[in-house]
Amino acid sequence: ELFGIGTSRHGETSVWEVRLVSVVVLAIVTALAIFVNDLTFVLSFGGATLSSCIIYIFPPIMFRALVLNCTCMLTMVKSIEIKFAMGMMYLGIILGTCGATISIIQTFG
């Protein structure tokens, strides 16, 4: 349900959309595996992107979804916490992009 992938207009899960996204991701990973011969690049690029996702991006998204879908009232403090969490997510995107760029420059530049 992240970014609306896999949900139809009626809120039902669309299996073909999930399968299409899965096939596209696997095709990209397979193409990279065919054309990239240096394992250190794969490890550094994967470490830069995936670790920033796990540390900085996924937790704020889950926290925001938890607070917004909670039956309790949205207070000013929770609103500030959501804004702080989203700021941390944007910082994680910047740091992950920097790490991925550095691994690309070190390998190919």
mmCIF file with all atom_site columns, N, CA and C in Angstrom, residues 34-65:
data_model
loop_
_atom_site.group_PDB
_atom_site.id
_atom_site.type_symbol
_atom_site.label_atom_id
_atom_site.label_alt_id
_atom_site.label_comp_id
_atom_site.label_asym_id
_atom_site.label_entity_id
_atom_site.label_seq_id
_atom_site.pdbx_PDB_ins_code
_atom_site.Cartn_x
_atom_site.Cartn_y
_atom_site.Cartn_z
_atom_site.occupancy
_atom_site.B_iso_or_equiv
_atom_site.pdbx_formal_charge
_atom_site.auth_seq_id
_atom_site.auth_comp_id
_atom_site.auth_asym_id
_atom_site.auth_atom_id
_atom_site.pdbx_PDB_model_num
ATOM 1  N N  . ILE A 1 34 ? 23.909 -8.577 -14.521 1.00 0.00 ? 34 ILE A N  1
ATOM 2  C CA . ILE A 1 34 ? 24.540 -8.989 -15.774 1.00 0.00 ? 34 ILE A CA 1
ATOM 3  C C  . ILE A 1 34 ? 25.654 -8.026 -16.169 1.00 0.00 ? 34 ILE A C  1
ATOM 4  N N  . PHE A 1 35 ? 25.407 -6.727 -16.008 1.00 0.00 ? 35 PHE A N  1
ATOM 5  C CA . PHE A 1 35 ? 26.343 -5.726 -16.528 1.00 0.00 ? 35 PHE A CA 1
ATOM 6  C C  . PHE A 1 35 ? 27.398 -5.259 -15.535 1.00 0.00 ? 35 PHE A C  1
ATOM 7  N N  . VAL A 1 36 ? 27.191 -5.462 -14.245 1.00 0.00 ? 36 VAL A N  1
ATOM 8  C CA . VAL A 1 36 ? 28.160 -5.010 -13.245 1.00 0.00 ? 36 VAL A CA 1
ATOM 9  C C  . VAL A 1 36 ? 29.010 -6.199 -12.817 1.00 0.00 ? 36 VAL A C  1
ATOM 10 N N  . ASN A 1 37 ? 30.306 -6.087 -13.058 1.00 0.00 ? 37 ASN A N  1
ATOM 11 C CA . ASN A 1 37 ? 31.226 -7.183 -12.740 1.00 0.00 ? 37 ASN A CA 1
ATOM 12 C C  . ASN A 1 37 ? 31.915 -7.001 -11.398 1.00 0.00 ? 37 ASN A C  1
ATOM 13 N N  . ASP A 1 38 ? 31.873 -5.803 -10.836 1.00 0.00 ? 38 ASP A N  1
ATOM 14 C CA . ASP A 1 38 ? 32.581 -5.504 -9.605  1.00 0.00 ? 38 ASP A CA 1
ATOM 15 C C  . ASP A 1 38 ? 31.644 -5.649 -8.409  1.00 0.00 ? 38 ASP A C  1
ATOM 16 N N  . LEU A 1 39 ? 31.913 -6.608 -7.580  1.00 0.00 ? 39 LEU A N  1
ATOM 17 C CA . LEU A 1 39 ? 31.045 -6.867 -6.430  1.00 0.00 ? 39 LEU A CA 1
ATOM 18 C C  . LEU A 1 39 ? 31.144 -5.777 -5.373  1.00 0.00 ? 39 LEU A C  1
ATOM 19 N N  . THR A 1 40 ? 32.279 -5.106 -5.288  1.00 0.00 ? 40 THR A N  1
ATOM 20 C CA . THR A 1 40 ? 32.413 -4.048 -4.281  1.00 0.00 ? 40 THR A CA 1
ATOM 21 C C  . THR A 1 40 ? 31.466 -2.895 -4.574  1.00 0.00 ? 40 THR A C  1
ATOM 22 N N  . PHE A 1 41 ? 31.242 -2.601 -5.856  1.00 0.00 ? 41 PHE A N  1
ATOM 23 C CA . PHE A 1 41 ? 30.285 -1.556 -6.199  1.00 0.00 ? 41 PHE A CA 1
ATOM 24 C C  . PHE A 1 41 ? 28.875 -1.950 -5.780  1.00 0.00 ? 41 PHE A C  1
ATOM 25 N N  . VAL A 1 42 ? 28.518 -3.182 -6.065  1.00 0.00 ? 42 VAL A N  1
ATOM 26 C CA . VAL A 1 42 ? 27.173 -3.650 -5.706  1.00 0.00 ? 42 VAL A CA 1
ATOM 27 C C  . VAL A 1 42 ? 26.974 -3.566 -4.197  1.00 0.00 ? 42 VAL A C  1
ATOM 28 N N  . LEU A 1 43 ? 27.979 -3.978 -3.432  1.00 0.00 ? 43 LEU A N  1
ATOM 29 C CA . LEU A 1 43 ? 27.861 -3.943 -1.979  1.00 0.00 ? 43 LEU A CA 1
ATOM 30 C C  . LEU A 1 43 ? 27.828 -2.515 -1.439  1.00 0.00 ? 43 LEU A C  1
ATOM 31 N N  . SER A 1 44 ? 28.673 -1.633 -1.967  1.00 0.00 ? 44 SER A N  1
ATOM 32 C CA . SER A 1 44 ? 28.681 -0.254 -1.458  1.00 0.00 ? 44 SER A CA 1
ATOM 33 C C  . SER A 1 44 ? 27.420 0.493  -1.862  1.00 0.00 ? 44 SER A C  1
ATOM 34 N N  . PHE A 1 45 ? 26.970 0.312  -3.095  1.00 0.00 ? 45 PHE A N  1
ATOM 35 C CA . PHE A 1 45 ? 25.743 0.981  -3.541  1.00 0.00 ? 45 PHE A CA 1
ATOM 36 C C  . PHE A 1 45 ? 24.524 0.437  -2.800  1.00 0.00 ? 45 PHE A C  1
ATOM 37 N N  . GLY A 1 46 ? 24.468 -0.885 -2.666  1.00 0.00 ? 46 GLY A N  1
ATOM 38 C CA . GLY A 1 46 ? 23.358 -1.485 -1.919  1.00 0.00 ? 46 GLY A CA 1
ATOM 39 C C  . GLY A 1 46 ? 23.372 -1.096 -0.458  1.00 0.00 ? 46 GLY A C  1
ATOM 40 N N  . GLY A 1 47 ? 24.549 -1.025 0.125   1.00 0.00 ? 47 GLY A N  1
ATOM 41 C CA . GLY A 1 47 ? 24.654 -0.599 1.520   1.00 0.00 ? 47 GLY A CA 1
ATOM 42 C C  . GLY A 1 47 ? 24.228 0.843  1.710   1.00 0.00 ? 47 GLY A C  1
ATOM 43 N N  . ALA A 1 48 ? 24.617 1.704  0.771   1.00 0.00 ? 48 ALA A N  1
ATOM 44 C CA . ALA A 1 48 ? 24.250 3.120  0.883   1.00 0.00 ? 48 ALA A CA 1
ATOM 45 C C  . ALA A 1 48 ? 22.745 3.319  0.754   1.00 0.00 ? 48 ALA A C  1
ATOM 46 N N  . THR A 1 49 ? 22.142 2.641  -0.195  1.00 0.00 ? 49 THR A N  1
ATOM 47 C CA . THR A 1 49 ? 20.716 2.865  -0.426  1.00 0.00 ? 49 THR A CA 1
ATOM 48 C C  . THR A 1 49 ? 19.841 2.105  0.574   1.00 0.00 ? 49 THR A C  1
ATOM 49 N N  . LEU A 1 50 ? 20.130 0.832  0.772   1.00 0.00 ? 50 LEU A N  1
ATOM 50 C CA . LEU A 1 50 ? 19.259 0.036  1.634   1.00 0.00 ? 50 LEU A CA 1
ATOM 51 C C  . LEU A 1 50 ? 19.390 0.402  3.110   1.00 0.00 ? 50 LEU A C  1
ATOM 52 N N  . SER A 1 51 ? 20.595 0.733  3.554   1.00 0.00 ? 51 SER A N  1
ATOM 53 C CA . SER A 1 51 ? 20.733 1.101  4.963   1.00 0.00 ? 51 SER A CA 1
ATOM 54 C C  . SER A 1 51 ? 20.044 2.426  5.255   1.00 0.00 ? 51 SER A C  1
ATOM 55 N N  . SER A 1 52 ? 20.098 3.364  4.303   1.00 0.00 ? 52 SER A N  1
ATOM 56 C CA . SER A 1 52 ? 19.382 4.623  4.536   1.00 0.00 ? 52 SER A CA 1
ATOM 57 C C  . SER A 1 52 ? 17.873 4.390  4.533   1.00 0.00 ? 52 SER A C  1
ATOM 58 N N  . CYS A 1 53 ? 17.407 3.455  3.720   1.00 0.00 ? 53 CYS A N  1
ATOM 59 C CA . CYS A 1 53 ? 15.971 3.135  3.743   1.00 0.00 ? 53 CYS A CA 1
ATOM 60 C C  . CYS A 1 53 ? 15.559 2.533  5.083   1.00 0.00 ? 53 CYS A C  1
ATOM 61 N N  . ILE A 1 54 ? 16.356 1.583  5.571   1.00 0.00 ? 54 ILE A N  1
ATOM 62 C CA . ILE A 1 54 ? 16.006 0.898  6.814   1.00 0.00 ? 54 ILE A CA 1
ATOM 63 C C  . ILE A 1 54 ? 16.128 1.823  8.020   1.00 0.00 ? 54 ILE A C  1
ATOM 64 N N  . ILE A 1 55 ? 17.140 2.681  8.022   1.00 0.00 ? 55 ILE A N  1
ATOM 65 C CA . ILE A 1 55 ? 17.387 3.528  9.192   1.00 0.00 ? 55 ILE A CA 1
ATOM 66 C C  . ILE A 1 55 ? 16.561 4.801  9.180   1.00 0.00 ? 55 ILE A C  1
ATOM 67 N N  . TYR A 1 56 ? 16.492 5.469  8.025   1.00 0.00 ? 56 TYR A N  1
ATOM 68 C CA . TYR A 1 56 ? 15.902 6.804  7.986   1.00 0.00 ? 56 TYR A CA 1
ATOM 69 C C  . TYR A 1 56 ? 14.532 6.900  7.318   1.00 0.00 ? 56 TYR A C  1
ATOM 70 N N  . ILE A 1 57 ? 14.241 6.064  6.342   1.00 0.00 ? 57 ILE A N  1
ATOM 71 C CA . ILE A 1 57 ? 13.045 6.278  5.526   1.00 0.00 ? 57 ILE A CA 1
ATOM 72 C C  . ILE A 1 57 ? 11.856 5.444  5.988   1.00 0.00 ? 57 ILE A C  1
ATOM 73 N N  . PHE A 1 58 ? 12.026 4.149  6.194   1.00 0.00 ? 58 PHE A N  1
ATOM 74 C CA . PHE A 1 58 ? 10.895 3.300  6.563   1.00 0.00 ? 58 PHE A CA 1
ATOM 75 C C  . PHE A 1 58 ? 10.287 3.618  7.933   1.00 0.00 ? 58 PHE A C  1
ATOM 76 N N  . PRO A 1 59 ? 11.094 3.857  8.985   1.00 0.00 ? 59 PRO A N  1
ATOM 77 C CA . PRO A 1 59 ? 10.474 4.149  10.287  1.00 0.00 ? 59 PRO A CA 1
ATOM 78 C C  . PRO A 1 59 ? 9.568  5.394  10.308  1.00 0.00 ? 59 PRO A C  1
ATOM 79 N N  . PRO A 1 60 ? 9.967  6.527  9.688   1.00 0.00 ? 60 PRO A N  1
ATOM 80 C CA . PRO A 1 60 ? 9.031  7.662  9.686   1.00 0.00 ? 60 PRO A CA 1
ATOM 81 C C  . PRO A 1 60 ? 7.749  7.393  8.907   1.00 0.00 ? 60 PRO A C  1
ATOM 82 N N  . ILE A 1 61 ? 7.854  6.638  7.809   1.00 0.00 ? 61 ILE A N  1
ATOM 83 C CA . ILE A 1 61 ? 6.654  6.310  7.048   1.00 0.00 ? 61 ILE A CA 1
ATOM 84 C C  . ILE A 1 61 ? 5.715  5.449  7.892   1.00 0.00 ? 61 ILE A C  1
ATOM 85 N N  . MET A 1 62 ? 6.278  4.458  8.599   1.00 0.00 ? 62 MET A N  1
ATOM 86 C CA . MET A 1 62 ? 5.445  3.607  9.454   1.00 0.00 ? 62 MET A CA 1
ATOM 87 C C  . MET A 1 62 ? 4.872  4.390  10.624  1.00 0.00 ? 62 MET A C  1
ATOM 88 N N  . PHE A 1 63 ? 5.671  5.283  11.220  1.00 0.00 ? 63 PHE A N  1
ATOM 89 C CA . PHE A 1 63 ? 5.192  6.097  12.338  1.00 0.00 ? 63 PHE A CA 1
ATOM 90 C C  . PHE A 1 63 ? 4.048  7.003  11.895  1.00 0.00 ? 63 PHE A C  1
ATOM 91 N N  . ARG A 1 64 ? 4.206  7.639  10.746  1.00 0.00 ? 64 ARG A N  1
ATOM 92 C CA . ARG A 1 64 ? 3.162  8.532  10.233  1.00 0.00 ? 64 ARG A CA 1
ATOM 93 C C  . ARG A 1 64 ? 1.876  7.753  9.960   1.00 0.00 ? 64 ARG A C  1
ATOM 94 N N  . ALA A 1 65 ? 2.000  6.585  9.342   1.00 0.00 ? 65 ALA A N  1
ATOM 95 C CA . ALA A 1 65 ? 0.817  5.763  9.068   1.00 0.00 ? 65 ALA A CA 1
ATOM 96 C C  . ALA A 1 65 ? 0.154  5.307  10.361  1.00 0.00 ? 65 ALA A C  1
#
